Amino acid sequence: MASKIPRVVFKNGASIPMLGLGTWNSPPGQVAQAVKNAIEVGYRYIDCAHIYENEHEVGEGIAAKITHGNVKRDELFITSKLWNTYHQPDKVLGALLVTLRNLRLEYLDLYLIHWPMAYREGDDLFPLRPDGKRVHFSDVDYIDTWGAMERLVEAGLVRNIGLSNFNSRQVQRVLDVAIISPATNQIECHPYLHQAELTEFCHGKRIIVTAYSPLGSPARPSAKQTDPILMEDPVVQKLALKHAKSAAQVLIRYQIQLGHVVIPKSVNRGRIVSNADVFEFSLDADDMQQLAGLERGGRTCPESFSFGHPHHPFEGELRKARR
């Protein structure tokens, strides 16, 4: 199956598989096996982050497959992300080295600034204020963080660098100072939240969009019983029936046809296999239009702990939506 997963090319000529395994919110104790399963069935892209607190398990799975000869390191594409408490330029290298140690790797293929907001530096990943609703902020500007990210590439510890959850204005600020342009902007993207203006902006700047939560993140910790479930949407269900595919396969295929890299998460071997079985069918123009028509601004990952931060990427958008 690995040969069936197409790749897209970054501005610098490097390439990334269009489909990868996401690891956010994966149950502890199951991540290593999920990574092993994914590699066994042909995945070559694994998406990680320090804040997921499971990179040691991801590393265990990767190491097992390399040791057993199932895959070579240079056949894999491994991404991780710099967490908000490490934006201070002199902390970036140390944060990366922790990630590399946990992943049992000598380099990353892609390292992202996870969010544009900096949190107070320290060991607490969410340095909450006394009210327990917001974090203590740091005044570090992500522009300064970007310079430290570029030095990681120069040191050979990272092959590509990029952004995550940045709005178009913030992406442009980075482009204005960048020696090394961002390879990708990883953002929440699914039919309930297309972020069409942002994706168009990124495409225009030759920045690849990576779509997280492509299935609408139904198992997210913040989900309420009254929230709409994307995979149960009548339009999605109708298209799944039309193509004799699952709702998840339709939604993953949708992102691929939009030209996005997509990283669905699962620890279930059957779903890991099924999620990759999306290259033998296509959605037609009418299918694409129907899915585009589901837009409702349904953001599932607002990072509400950061409301009030001057670099929060979409607090203003969410405030307007509540009116």
PDB file of C-alpha atoms in Angstrom:
ATOM      1  CA  MET A   1       0.000   0.000   0.000  1.00  0.00           C
ATOM      2  CA  ALA A   2       2.909   2.379   0.632  1.00  0.00           C
ATOM      3  CA  SER A   3       3.406   2.784  -3.108  1.00  0.00           C
ATOM      4  CA  LYS A   4      -0.253   3.784  -3.460  1.00  0.00           C
ATOM      5  CA  ILE A   5       0.053   6.794  -1.149  1.00  0.00           C
ATOM      6  CA  PRO A   6       0.979   9.767  -3.343  1.00  0.00           C
ATOM      7  CA  ARG A   7       3.297  12.483  -2.132  1.00  0.00           C
ATOM      8  CA  VAL A   8       3.114  16.236  -2.454  1.00  0.00           C
ATOM      9  CA  VAL A   9       6.150  18.428  -2.903  1.00  0.00           C
ATOM     10  CA  PHE A  10       7.135  21.260  -0.591  1.00  0.00           C
ATOM     11  CA  LYS A  11       8.405  24.554  -1.961  1.00  0.00           C
ATOM     12  CA  ASN A  12      11.978  23.440  -1.253  1.00  0.00           C
ATOM     13  CA  GLY A  13      11.602  20.248  -3.304  1.00  0.00           C
ATOM     14  CA  ALA A  14      11.204  17.816  -0.399  1.00  0.00           C
ATOM     15  CA  SER A  15       8.069  15.679  -0.395  1.00  0.00           C
ATOM     16  CA  ILE A  16       5.593  14.327   2.148  1.00  0.00           C
ATOM     17  CA  PRO A  17       3.036  11.486   1.895  1.00  0.00           C
ATOM     18  CA  MET A  18      -0.514  12.788   1.500  1.00  0.00           C
ATOM     19  CA  LEU A  19      -1.767  10.405   4.200  1.00  0.00           C
ATOM     20  CA  GLY A  20      -0.320   9.877   7.652  1.00  0.00           C
ATOM     21  CA  LEU A  21      -1.203   8.506  11.062  1.00  0.00           C
ATOM     22  CA  GLY A  22      -2.250  11.086  13.633  1.00  0.00           C
ATOM     23  CA  THR A  23      -1.419  10.370  17.288  1.00  0.00           C
ATOM     24  CA  TRP A  24      -3.273  13.095  19.201  1.00  0.00           C
ATOM     25  CA  ASN A  25      -5.565  11.828  21.961  1.00  0.00           C
ATOM     26  CA  SER A  26      -4.622   8.203  21.284  1.00  0.00           C
ATOM     27  CA  PRO A  27      -5.137   6.060  24.417  1.00  0.00           C
ATOM     28  CA  PRO A  28      -1.941   5.487  26.435  1.00  0.00           C
ATOM     29  CA  GLY A  29      -0.516   2.014  26.037  1.00  0.00           C
ATOM     30  CA  GLN A  30      -1.940   1.612  22.526  1.00  0.00           C
ATOM     31  CA  VAL A  31       0.118   4.091  20.530  1.00  0.00           C
ATOM     32  CA  ALA A  32       3.209   1.932  19.957  1.00  0.00           C
ATOM     33  CA  GLN A  33       1.110  -0.874  18.490  1.00  0.00           C
ATOM     34  CA  ALA A  34      -0.853   1.588  16.357  1.00  0.00           C
ATOM     35  CA  VAL A  35       2.413   2.891  14.900  1.00  0.00           C
ATOM     36  CA  LYS A  36       3.617  -0.658  14.238  1.00  0.00           C
ATOM     37  CA  ASN A  37       0.323  -1.531  12.553  1.00  0.00           C
ATOM     38  CA  ALA A  38       0.427   1.596  10.420  1.00  0.00           C
ATOM     39  CA  ILE A  39       3.959   0.933   9.215  1.00  0.00           C
ATOM     40  CA  GLU A  40       3.148  -2.736   8.546  1.00  0.00           C
ATOM     41  CA  VAL A  41       0.247  -1.834   6.256  1.00  0.00           C
ATOM     42  CA  GLY A  42       2.166   0.843   4.372  1.00  0.00           C
ATOM     43  CA  TYR A  43       1.941   4.170   6.188  1.00  0.00           C
ATOM     44  CA  ARG A  44       5.188   6.106   6.068  1.00  0.00           C
ATOM     45  CA  TYR A  45       4.109   9.370   7.699  1.00  0.00           C
ATOM     46  CA  ILE A  46       3.605   9.582  11.472  1.00  0.00           C
ATOM     47  CA  ASP A  47       2.441  12.861  13.028  1.00  0.00           C
ATOM     48  CA  CYS A  48       3.451  13.546  16.638  1.00  0.00           C
ATOM     49  CA  ALA A  49       3.735  16.384  19.159  1.00  0.00           C
ATOM     50  CA  HIS A  50       5.363  16.913  22.537  1.00  0.00           C
ATOM     51  CA  ILE A  51       2.040  17.957  24.068  1.00  0.00           C
ATOM     52  CA  TYR A  52       0.453  14.610  23.173  1.00  0.00           C
ATOM     53  CA  GLU A  53       2.726  13.071  25.838  1.00  0.00           C
ATOM     54  CA  ASN A  54       3.042   9.826  23.901  1.00  0.00           C
ATOM     55  CA  GLU A  55       6.145  10.372  21.788  1.00  0.00           C
ATOM     56  CA  HIS A  56       7.997   7.706  23.789  1.00  0.00           C
ATOM     57  CA  GLU A  57       5.380   5.199  22.625  1.00  0.00           C
ATOM     58  CA  VAL A  58       5.632   6.426  19.033  1.00  0.00           C
ATOM     59  CA  GLY A  59       9.394   6.007  19.289  1.00  0.00           C
ATOM     60  CA  GLU A  60       8.973   2.475  20.571  1.00  0.00           C
ATOM     61  CA  GLY A  61       6.829   1.569  17.586  1.00  0.00           C
ATOM     62  CA  ILE A  62       9.183   3.162  15.061  1.00  0.00           C
ATOM     63  CA  ALA A  63      12.269   1.562  16.598  1.00  0.00           C
ATOM     64  CA  ALA A  64      10.668  -1.897  16.542  1.00  0.00           C
ATOM     65  CA  LYS A  65       9.830  -1.682  12.851  1.00  0.00           C
ATOM     66  CA  ILE A  66      13.293  -0.375  11.907  1.00  0.00           C
ATOM     67  CA  THR A  67      15.039  -3.006  14.052  1.00  0.00           C
ATOM     68  CA  HIS A  68      12.984  -5.806  12.523  1.00  0.00           C
ATOM     69  CA  GLY A  69      13.808  -4.615   9.023  1.00  0.00           C
ATOM     70  CA  ASN A  70      10.240  -3.691   8.079  1.00  0.00           C
ATOM     71  CA  VAL A  71      11.242  -0.177   7.121  1.00  0.00           C
ATOM     72  CA  LYS A  72      14.327   2.026   6.876  1.00  0.00           C
ATOM     73  CA  ARG A  73      14.527   5.360   8.648  1.00  0.00           C
ATOM     74  CA  ASP A  74      14.871   7.276   5.389  1.00  0.00           C
ATOM     75  CA  GLU A  75      11.605   5.746   4.162  1.00  0.00           C
ATOM     76  CA  LEU A  76       9.689   7.338   7.035  1.00  0.00           C
ATOM     77  CA  PHE A  77       8.436  10.896   7.395  1.00  0.00           C
ATOM     78  CA  ILE A  78       8.169  11.915  11.061  1.00  0.00           C
ATOM     79  CA  THR A  79       6.674  15.208  12.196  1.00  0.00           C
ATOM     80  CA  SER A  80       6.609  16.731  15.669  1.00  0.00           C
ATOM     81  CA  LYS A  81       5.699  20.106  17.115  1.00  0.00           C
ATOM     82  CA  LEU A  82       7.248  22.677  19.438  1.00  0.00           C
ATOM     83  CA  TRP A  83       4.961  23.296  22.392  1.00  0.00           C
ATOM     84  CA  ASN A  84       3.901  26.754  23.571  1.00  0.00           C
ATOM     85  CA  THR A  85       6.077  26.809  26.709  1.00  0.00           C
ATOM     86  CA  TYR A  86       9.253  26.511  24.605  1.00  0.00           C
ATOM     87  CA  HIS A  87       8.878  29.476  22.263  1.00  0.00           C
ATOM     88  CA  GLN A  88      11.761  31.363  23.852  1.00  0.00           C
ATOM     89  CA  PRO A  89      14.539  31.023  21.262  1.00  0.00           C
ATOM     90  CA  ASP A  90      17.073  29.567  23.705  1.00  0.00           C
ATOM     91  CA  LYS A  91      14.615  26.793  24.655  1.00  0.00           C
ATOM     92  CA  VAL A  92      13.810  25.561  21.138  1.00  0.00           C
ATOM     93  CA  LEU A  93      16.851  23.314  20.732  1.00  0.00           C
ATOM     94  CA  GLY A  94      16.337  21.690  24.126  1.00  0.00           C
ATOM     95  CA  ALA A  95      12.685  20.990  23.342  1.00  0.00           C
ATOM     96  CA  LEU A  96      13.633  19.340  20.058  1.00  0.00           C
ATOM     97  CA  LEU A  97      16.297  17.192  21.725  1.00  0.00           C
ATOM     98  CA  VAL A  98      13.711  15.874  24.197  1.00  0.00           C
ATOM     99  CA  THR A  99      11.427  14.962  21.285  1.00  0.00           C
ATOM    100  CA  LEU A 100      14.266  13.263  19.399  1.00  0.00           C
ATOM    101  CA  ARG A 101      15.201  11.279  22.492  1.00  0.00           C
ATOM    102  CA  ASN A 102      11.603  10.178  23.042  1.00  0.00           C
ATOM    103  CA  LEU A 103      11.190   9.231  19.380  1.00  0.00           C
ATOM    104  CA  ARG A 104      14.601   7.495  19.310  1.00  0.00           C
ATOM    105  CA  LEU A 105      15.554   9.467  16.223  1.00  0.00           C
ATOM    106  CA  GLU A 106      18.550  11.501  15.109  1.00  0.00           C
ATOM    107  CA  TYR A 107      16.505  13.958  13.073  1.00  0.00           C
ATOM    108  CA  LEU A 108      12.926  14.964  12.237  1.00  0.00           C
ATOM    109  CA  ASP A 109      11.565  15.291   8.738  1.00  0.00           C
ATOM    110  CA  LEU A 110       9.329  18.170   9.826  1.00  0.00           C
ATOM    111  CA  TYR A 111       9.117  20.310  12.978  1.00  0.00           C
ATOM    112  CA  LEU A 112       6.233  22.735  13.481  1.00  0.00           C
ATOM    113  CA  ILE A 113       5.483  25.606  15.835  1.00  0.00           C
ATOM    114  CA  HIS A 114       2.359  24.034  17.332  1.00  0.00           C
ATOM    115  CA  TRP A 115       0.513  27.302  18.055  1.00  0.00           C
ATOM    116  CA  PRO A 116       1.436  30.972  17.611  1.00  0.00           C
ATOM    117  CA  MET A 117       0.789  31.709  21.311  1.00  0.00           C
ATOM    118  CA  ALA A 118       3.651  31.463  23.806  1.00  0.00           C
ATOM    119  CA  TYR A 119       2.933  30.271  27.360  1.00  0.00           C
ATOM    120  CA  ARG A 120       4.941  31.012  30.475  1.00  0.00           C
ATOM    121  CA  GLU A 121       8.158  29.025  30.379  1.00  0.00           C
ATOM    122  CA  GLY A 122       8.588  26.099  32.768  1.00  0.00           C
ATOM    123  CA  ASP A 123       7.845  22.431  33.269  1.00  0.00           C
ATOM    124  CA  ASP A 124       4.054  22.903  33.421  1.00  0.00           C
ATOM    125  CA  LEU A 125       2.700  22.465  29.887  1.00  0.00           C
ATOM    126  CA  PHE A 126      -0.487  24.357  30.822  1.00  0.00           C
ATOM    127  CA  PRO A 127       0.584  26.957  33.410  1.00  0.00           C
ATOM    128  CA  LEU A 128      -2.961  27.753  34.531  1.00  0.00           C
ATOM    129  CA  ARG A 129      -3.967  30.950  36.285  1.00  0.00           C
ATOM    130  CA  PRO A 130      -5.784  30.681  39.629  1.00  0.00           C
ATOM    131  CA  ASP A 131      -9.187  30.645  37.879  1.00  0.00           C
ATOM    132  CA  GLY A 132      -8.182  27.411  36.102  1.00  0.00           C
ATOM    133  CA  LYS A 133      -9.632  28.709  32.830  1.00  0.00           C
ATOM    134  CA  ARG A 134      -6.682  30.437  31.200  1.00  0.00           C
ATOM    135  CA  VAL A 135      -2.925  30.006  31.087  1.00  0.00           C
ATOM    136  CA  HIS A 136      -0.193  32.432  32.031  1.00  0.00           C
ATOM    137  CA  PHE A 137       1.141  33.998  28.847  1.00  0.00           C
ATOM    138  CA  SER A 138       4.677  34.671  27.718  1.00  0.00           C
ATOM    139  CA  ASP A 139       5.475  37.724  25.605  1.00  0.00           C
ATOM    140  CA  VAL A 140       7.761  35.835  23.205  1.00  0.00           C
ATOM    141  CA  ASP A 141       6.921  36.632  19.582  1.00  0.00           C
ATOM    142  CA  TYR A 142       6.708  33.616  17.266  1.00  0.00           C
ATOM    143  CA  ILE A 143       8.827  35.596  14.796  1.00  0.00           C
ATOM    144  CA  ASP A 144      11.774  35.182  17.167  1.00  0.00           C
ATOM    145  CA  THR A 145      10.888  31.513  17.635  1.00  0.00           C
ATOM    146  CA  TRP A 146      11.034  31.030  13.867  1.00  0.00           C
ATOM    147  CA  GLY A 147      14.655  32.129  13.759  1.00  0.00           C
ATOM    148  CA  ALA A 148      15.506  29.410  16.285  1.00  0.00           C
ATOM    149  CA  MET A 149      13.594  26.871  14.178  1.00  0.00           C
ATOM    150  CA  GLU A 150      15.699  27.803  11.153  1.00  0.00           C
ATOM    151  CA  ARG A 151      18.857  27.117  13.135  1.00  0.00           C
ATOM    152  CA  LEU A 152      17.637  23.553  13.730  1.00  0.00           C
ATOM    153  CA  VAL A 153      17.624  23.013   9.962  1.00  0.00           C
ATOM    154  CA  GLU A 154      21.108  24.492   9.684  1.00  0.00           C
ATOM    155  CA  ALA A 155      22.269  22.063  12.403  1.00  0.00           C
ATOM    156  CA  GLY A 156      20.881  19.071  10.482  1.00  0.00           C
ATOM    157  CA  LEU A 157      18.475  18.098  13.269  1.00  0.00           C
ATOM    158  CA  VAL A 158      15.370  18.923  11.234  1.00  0.00           C
ATOM    159  CA  ARG A 159      14.861  18.591   7.472  1.00  0.00           C
ATOM    160  CA  ASN A 160      11.843  20.914   7.126  1.00  0.00           C
ATOM    161  CA  ILE A 161      10.053  23.405   9.370  1.00  0.00           C
ATOM    162  CA  GLY A 162       6.523  24.723   9.374  1.00  0.00           C
ATOM    163  CA  LEU A 163       3.560  26.091  11.287  1.00  0.00           C
ATOM    164  CA  SER A 164       0.388  24.814  12.889  1.00  0.00           C
ATOM    165  CA  ASN A 165      -2.791  26.725  13.716  1.00  0.00           C
ATOM    166  CA  PHE A 166      -1.489  30.006  12.265  1.00  0.00           C
ATOM    167  CA  ASN A 167      -3.929  32.381  10.575  1.00  0.00           C
ATOM    168  CA  SER A 168      -3.058  34.049   7.265  1.00  0.00           C
ATOM    169  CA  ARG A 169      -1.797  37.273   8.853  1.00  0.00           C
ATOM    170  CA  GLN A 170       0.498  35.281  11.119  1.00  0.00           C
ATOM    171  CA  VAL A 171       1.770  33.144   8.248  1.00  0.00           C
ATOM    172  CA  GLN A 172       2.589  36.319   6.319  1.00  0.00           C
ATOM    173  CA  ARG A 173       4.507  37.752   9.282  1.00  0.00           C
ATOM    174  CA  VAL A 174       6.677  34.638   9.274  1.00  0.00           C
ATOM    175  CA  LEU A 175       7.158  34.805   5.501  1.00  0.00           C
ATOM    176  CA  ASP A 176       8.258  38.446   5.820  1.00  0.00           C
ATOM    177  CA  VAL A 177      11.261  37.483   7.962  1.00  0.00           C
ATOM    178  CA  ALA A 178      11.905  33.889   6.933  1.00  0.00           C
ATOM    179  CA  ILE A 179      15.175  32.707   5.471  1.00  0.00           C
ATOM    180  CA  ILE A 180      13.599  29.242   5.275  1.00  0.00           C
ATOM    181  CA  SER A 181       9.927  29.409   4.265  1.00  0.00           C
ATOM    182  CA  PRO A 182       7.345  27.343   6.169  1.00  0.00           C
ATOM    183  CA  ALA A 183       6.749  24.037   4.388  1.00  0.00           C
ATOM    184  CA  THR A 184       3.244  23.521   5.727  1.00  0.00           C
ATOM    185  CA  ASN A 185       0.527  24.974   7.920  1.00  0.00           C
ATOM    186  CA  GLN A 186      -1.234  22.200   9.838  1.00  0.00           C
ATOM    187  CA  ILE A 187      -4.802  23.276  10.600  1.00  0.00           C
ATOM    188  CA  GLU A 188      -8.159  21.824  11.577  1.00  0.00           C
ATOM    189  CA  CYS A 189      -9.992  21.123   8.334  1.00  0.00           C
ATOM    190  CA  HIS A 190     -13.162  19.146   7.547  1.00  0.00           C
ATOM    191  CA  PRO A 191     -16.537  19.869   5.888  1.00  0.00           C
ATOM    192  CA  TYR A 192     -17.868  21.649   8.995  1.00  0.00           C
ATOM    193  CA  LEU A 193     -14.758  23.890   9.021  1.00  0.00           C
ATOM    194  CA  HIS A 194     -13.059  24.483   5.675  1.00  0.00           C
ATOM    195  CA  GLN A 195     -11.027  27.598   6.565  1.00  0.00           C
ATOM    196  CA  ALA A 196     -11.279  28.309   2.843  1.00  0.00           C
ATOM    197  CA  GLU A 197      -9.654  31.756   2.887  1.00  0.00           C
ATOM    198  CA  LEU A 198      -6.707  30.453   4.897  1.00  0.00           C
ATOM    199  CA  THR A 199      -6.194  27.391   2.702  1.00  0.00           C
ATOM    200  CA  GLU A 200      -6.372  29.525  -0.440  1.00  0.00           C
ATOM    201  CA  PHE A 201      -3.824  31.914   1.051  1.00  0.00           C
ATOM    202  CA  CYS A 202      -1.462  29.056   1.912  1.00  0.00           C
ATOM    203  CA  HIS A 203      -1.813  27.494  -1.525  1.00  0.00           C
ATOM    204  CA  GLY A 204      -0.971  30.866  -3.068  1.00  0.00           C
ATOM    205  CA  LYS A 205       2.223  31.028  -1.023  1.00  0.00           C
ATOM    206  CA  ARG A 206       3.132  27.411  -1.938  1.00  0.00           C
ATOM    207  CA  ILE A 207       2.626  26.309   1.652  1.00  0.00           C
ATOM    208  CA  ILE A 208       1.108  22.829   1.872  1.00  0.00           C
ATOM    209  CA  VAL A 209      -2.005  22.535   4.046  1.00  0.00           C
ATOM    210  CA  THR A 210      -2.075  19.569   6.417  1.00  0.00           C
ATOM    211  CA  ALA A 211      -5.590  18.795   7.643  1.00  0.00           C
ATOM    212  CA  TYR A 212      -6.000  17.538  11.195  1.00  0.00           C
ATOM    213  CA  SER A 213      -9.307  16.307  12.635  1.00  0.00           C
ATOM    214  CA  PRO A 214     -10.541  15.447   9.109  1.00  0.00           C
ATOM    215  CA  LEU A 215     -13.315  13.300  10.609  1.00  0.00           C
ATOM    216  CA  GLY A 216     -14.552  16.084  12.881  1.00  0.00           C
ATOM    217  CA  SER A 217     -12.768  14.706  15.975  1.00  0.00           C
ATOM    218  CA  PRO A 218     -15.797  12.866  17.414  1.00  0.00           C
ATOM    219  CA  ALA A 219     -13.769  11.475  20.354  1.00  0.00           C
ATOM    220  CA  ARG A 220     -12.330  14.834  21.440  1.00  0.00           C
ATOM    221  CA  PRO A 221     -12.388  15.422  25.218  1.00  0.00           C
ATOM    222  CA  SER A 222     -14.486  18.596  24.858  1.00  0.00           C
ATOM    223  CA  ALA A 223     -17.277  16.946  22.825  1.00  0.00           C
ATOM    224  CA  LYS A 224     -20.833  17.508  24.078  1.00  0.00           C
ATOM    225  CA  GLN A 225     -23.773  15.182  23.500  1.00  0.00           C
ATOM    226  CA  THR A 226     -25.549  17.935  21.578  1.00  0.00           C
ATOM    227  CA  ASP A 227     -22.653  18.525  19.151  1.00  0.00           C
ATOM    228  CA  PRO A 228     -23.299  17.447  15.564  1.00  0.00           C
ATOM    229  CA  ILE A 229     -21.309  14.383  14.498  1.00  0.00           C
ATOM    230  CA  LEU A 230     -19.781  14.902  11.085  1.00  0.00           C
ATOM    231  CA  MET A 231     -19.566  11.210  10.187  1.00  0.00           C
ATOM    232  CA  GLU A 232     -23.299  10.876  10.885  1.00  0.00           C
ATOM    233  CA  ASP A 233     -24.245  13.853   8.717  1.00  0.00           C
ATOM    234  CA  PRO A 234     -26.875  12.793   6.127  1.00  0.00           C
ATOM    235  CA  VAL A 235     -24.815  14.175   3.239  1.00  0.00           C
ATOM    236  CA  VAL A 236     -21.715  12.251   4.324  1.00  0.00           C
ATOM    237  CA  GLN A 237     -23.764   9.107   4.849  1.00  0.00           C
ATOM    238  CA  LYS A 238     -25.393   9.461   1.415  1.00  0.00           C
ATOM    239  CA  LEU A 239     -22.017   9.803  -0.292  1.00  0.00           C
ATOM    240  CA  ALA A 240     -20.620   6.847   1.618  1.00  0.00           C
ATOM    241  CA  LEU A 241     -23.521   4.745   0.359  1.00  0.00           C
ATOM    242  CA  LYS A 242     -23.056   6.056  -3.191  1.00  0.00           C
ATOM    243  CA  HIS A 243     -19.404   5.019  -3.298  1.00  0.00           C
ATOM    244  CA  ALA A 244     -19.740   1.891  -1.121  1.00  0.00           C
ATOM    245  CA  LYS A 245     -17.223   3.394   1.273  1.00  0.00           C
ATOM    246  CA  SER A 246     -17.278   4.374   4.941  1.00  0.00           C
ATOM    247  CA  ALA A 247     -18.019   7.913   6.070  1.00  0.00           C
ATOM    248  CA  ALA A 248     -14.402   8.195   7.225  1.00  0.00           C
ATOM    249  CA  GLN A 249     -13.101   7.176   3.808  1.00  0.00           C
ATOM    250  CA  VAL A 250     -15.271   9.799   2.108  1.00  0.00           C
ATOM    251  CA  LEU A 251     -14.011  12.515   4.456  1.00  0.00           C
ATOM    252  CA  ILE A 252     -10.361  11.514   4.035  1.00  0.00           C
ATOM    253  CA  ARG A 253     -10.732  11.358   0.271  1.00  0.00           C
ATOM    254  CA  TYR A 254     -12.297  14.826   0.356  1.00  0.00           C
ATOM    255  CA  GLN A 255      -9.189  16.350   1.914  1.00  0.00           C
ATOM    256  CA  ILE A 256      -6.917  14.588  -0.559  1.00  0.00           C
ATOM    257  CA  GLN A 257      -8.903  15.936  -3.502  1.00  0.00           C
ATOM    258  CA  LEU A 258      -8.632  19.411  -2.005  1.00  0.00           C
ATOM    259  CA  GLY A 259      -4.866  18.921  -2.297  1.00  0.00           C
ATOM    260  CA  HIS A 260      -4.294  18.594   1.435  1.00  0.00           C
ATOM    261  CA  VAL A 261      -2.127  16.224   3.393  1.00  0.00           C
ATOM    262  CA  VAL A 262      -4.423  14.431   5.863  1.00  0.00           C
ATOM    263  CA  ILE A 263      -3.668  12.756   9.205  1.00  0.00           C
ATOM    264  CA  PRO A 264      -6.624  10.774  10.607  1.00  0.00           C
ATOM    265  CA  LYS A 265      -6.033   9.270  14.049  1.00  0.00           C
ATOM    266  CA  SER A 266      -6.808   5.695  15.078  1.00  0.00           C
ATOM    267  CA  VAL A 267      -5.352   2.925  17.214  1.00  0.00           C
ATOM    268  CA  ASN A 268      -7.639   0.291  15.687  1.00  0.00           C
ATOM    269  CA  ARG A 269      -5.821  -1.805  13.070  1.00  0.00           C
ATOM    270  CA  GLY A 270      -8.934  -2.277  10.947  1.00  0.00           C
ATOM    271  CA  ARG A 271      -9.622   1.456  10.814  1.00  0.00           C
ATOM    272  CA  ILE A 272      -5.946   2.225  10.155  1.00  0.00           C
ATOM    273  CA  VAL A 273      -6.176  -0.061   7.107  1.00  0.00           C
ATOM    274  CA  SER A 274      -9.559   1.306   6.042  1.00  0.00           C
ATOM    275  CA  ASN A 275      -8.461   4.944   6.378  1.00  0.00           C
ATOM    276  CA  ALA A 276      -5.744   4.298   3.799  1.00  0.00           C
ATOM    277  CA  ASP A 277      -8.078   2.618   1.310  1.00  0.00           C
ATOM    278  CA  VAL A 278      -8.977   5.896  -0.345  1.00  0.00           C
ATOM    279  CA  PHE A 279      -6.938   5.903  -3.534  1.00  0.00           C
ATOM    280  CA  GLU A 280      -9.103   3.618  -5.669  1.00  0.00           C
ATOM    281  CA  PHE A 281     -12.141   5.916  -5.879  1.00  0.00           C
ATOM    282  CA  SER A 282     -12.870   9.585  -6.508  1.00  0.00           C
ATOM    283  CA  LEU A 283     -15.510  12.061  -5.472  1.00  0.00           C
ATOM    284  CA  ASP A 284     -17.121  13.801  -8.434  1.00  0.00           C
ATOM    285  CA  ALA A 285     -17.725  17.546  -8.719  1.00  0.00           C
ATOM    286  CA  ASP A 286     -21.227  17.268  -7.276  1.00  0.00           C
ATOM    287  CA  ASP A 287     -19.943  15.250  -4.309  1.00  0.00           C
ATOM    288  CA  MET A 288     -17.321  17.895  -3.619  1.00  0.00           C
ATOM    289  CA  GLN A 289     -19.899  20.670  -3.845  1.00  0.00           C
ATOM    290  CA  GLN A 290     -22.206  18.902  -1.394  1.00  0.00           C
ATOM    291  CA  LEU A 291     -19.416  18.487   1.137  1.00  0.00           C
ATOM    292  CA  ALA A 292     -18.353  22.107   0.677  1.00  0.00           C
ATOM    293  CA  GLY A 293     -21.947  23.093   1.458  1.00  0.00           C
ATOM    294  CA  LEU A 294     -21.696  21.644   4.971  1.00  0.00           C
ATOM    295  CA  GLU A 295     -19.600  24.573   6.213  1.00  0.00           C
ATOM    296  CA  ARG A 296     -20.809  25.805   9.606  1.00  0.00           C
ATOM    297  CA  GLY A 297     -17.675  27.191  11.272  1.00  0.00           C
ATOM    298  CA  GLY A 298     -17.599  24.093  13.446  1.00  0.00           C
ATOM    299  CA  ARG A 299     -14.220  24.485  15.099  1.00  0.00           C
ATOM    300  CA  THR A 300     -13.546  21.634  17.540  1.00  0.00           C
ATOM    301  CA  CYS A 301     -10.132  22.785  18.762  1.00  0.00           C
ATOM    302  CA  PRO A 302     -10.381  26.444  19.835  1.00  0.00           C
ATOM    303  CA  GLU A 303      -7.544  26.307  22.430  1.00  0.00           C
ATOM    304  CA  SER A 304      -9.749  28.292  24.807  1.00  0.00           C
ATOM    305  CA  PHE A 305      -7.066  28.286  27.539  1.00  0.00           C
ATOM    306  CA  SER A 306      -5.350  30.947  25.413  1.00  0.00           C
ATOM    307  CA  PHE A 307      -8.245  33.361  24.934  1.00  0.00           C
ATOM    308  CA  GLY A 308      -6.949  36.866  25.496  1.00  0.00           C
ATOM    309  CA  HIS A 309      -3.490  36.115  24.149  1.00  0.00           C
ATOM    310  CA  PRO A 310      -2.456  38.736  21.572  1.00  0.00           C
ATOM    311  CA  HIS A 311      -1.349  35.965  19.212  1.00  0.00           C
ATOM    312  CA  HIS A 312      -4.429  33.763  19.500  1.00  0.00           C
ATOM    313  CA  PRO A 313      -5.134  32.890  15.837  1.00  0.00           C
ATOM    314  CA  PHE A 314      -8.924  32.814  15.799  1.00  0.00           C
ATOM    315  CA  GLU A 315     -10.383  34.202  19.006  1.00  0.00           C
ATOM    316  CA  GLY A 316     -11.865  37.121  17.067  1.00  0.00           C
ATOM    317  CA  GLU A 317     -13.478  34.737  14.595  1.00  0.00           C
ATOM    318  CA  LEU A 318     -15.014  32.715  17.430  1.00  0.00           C
ATOM    319  CA  ARG A 319     -16.288  35.855  19.150  1.00  0.00           C
ATOM    320  CA  LYS A 320     -18.087  36.906  15.952  1.00  0.00           C
ATOM    321  CA  ALA A 321     -19.607  33.431  15.605  1.00  0.00           C
ATOM    322  CA  ARG A 322     -21.183  33.701  19.062  1.00  0.00           C
ATOM    323  CA  ARG A 323     -23.024  36.913  18.175  1.00  0.00           C
TER     324      ARG A 323
END
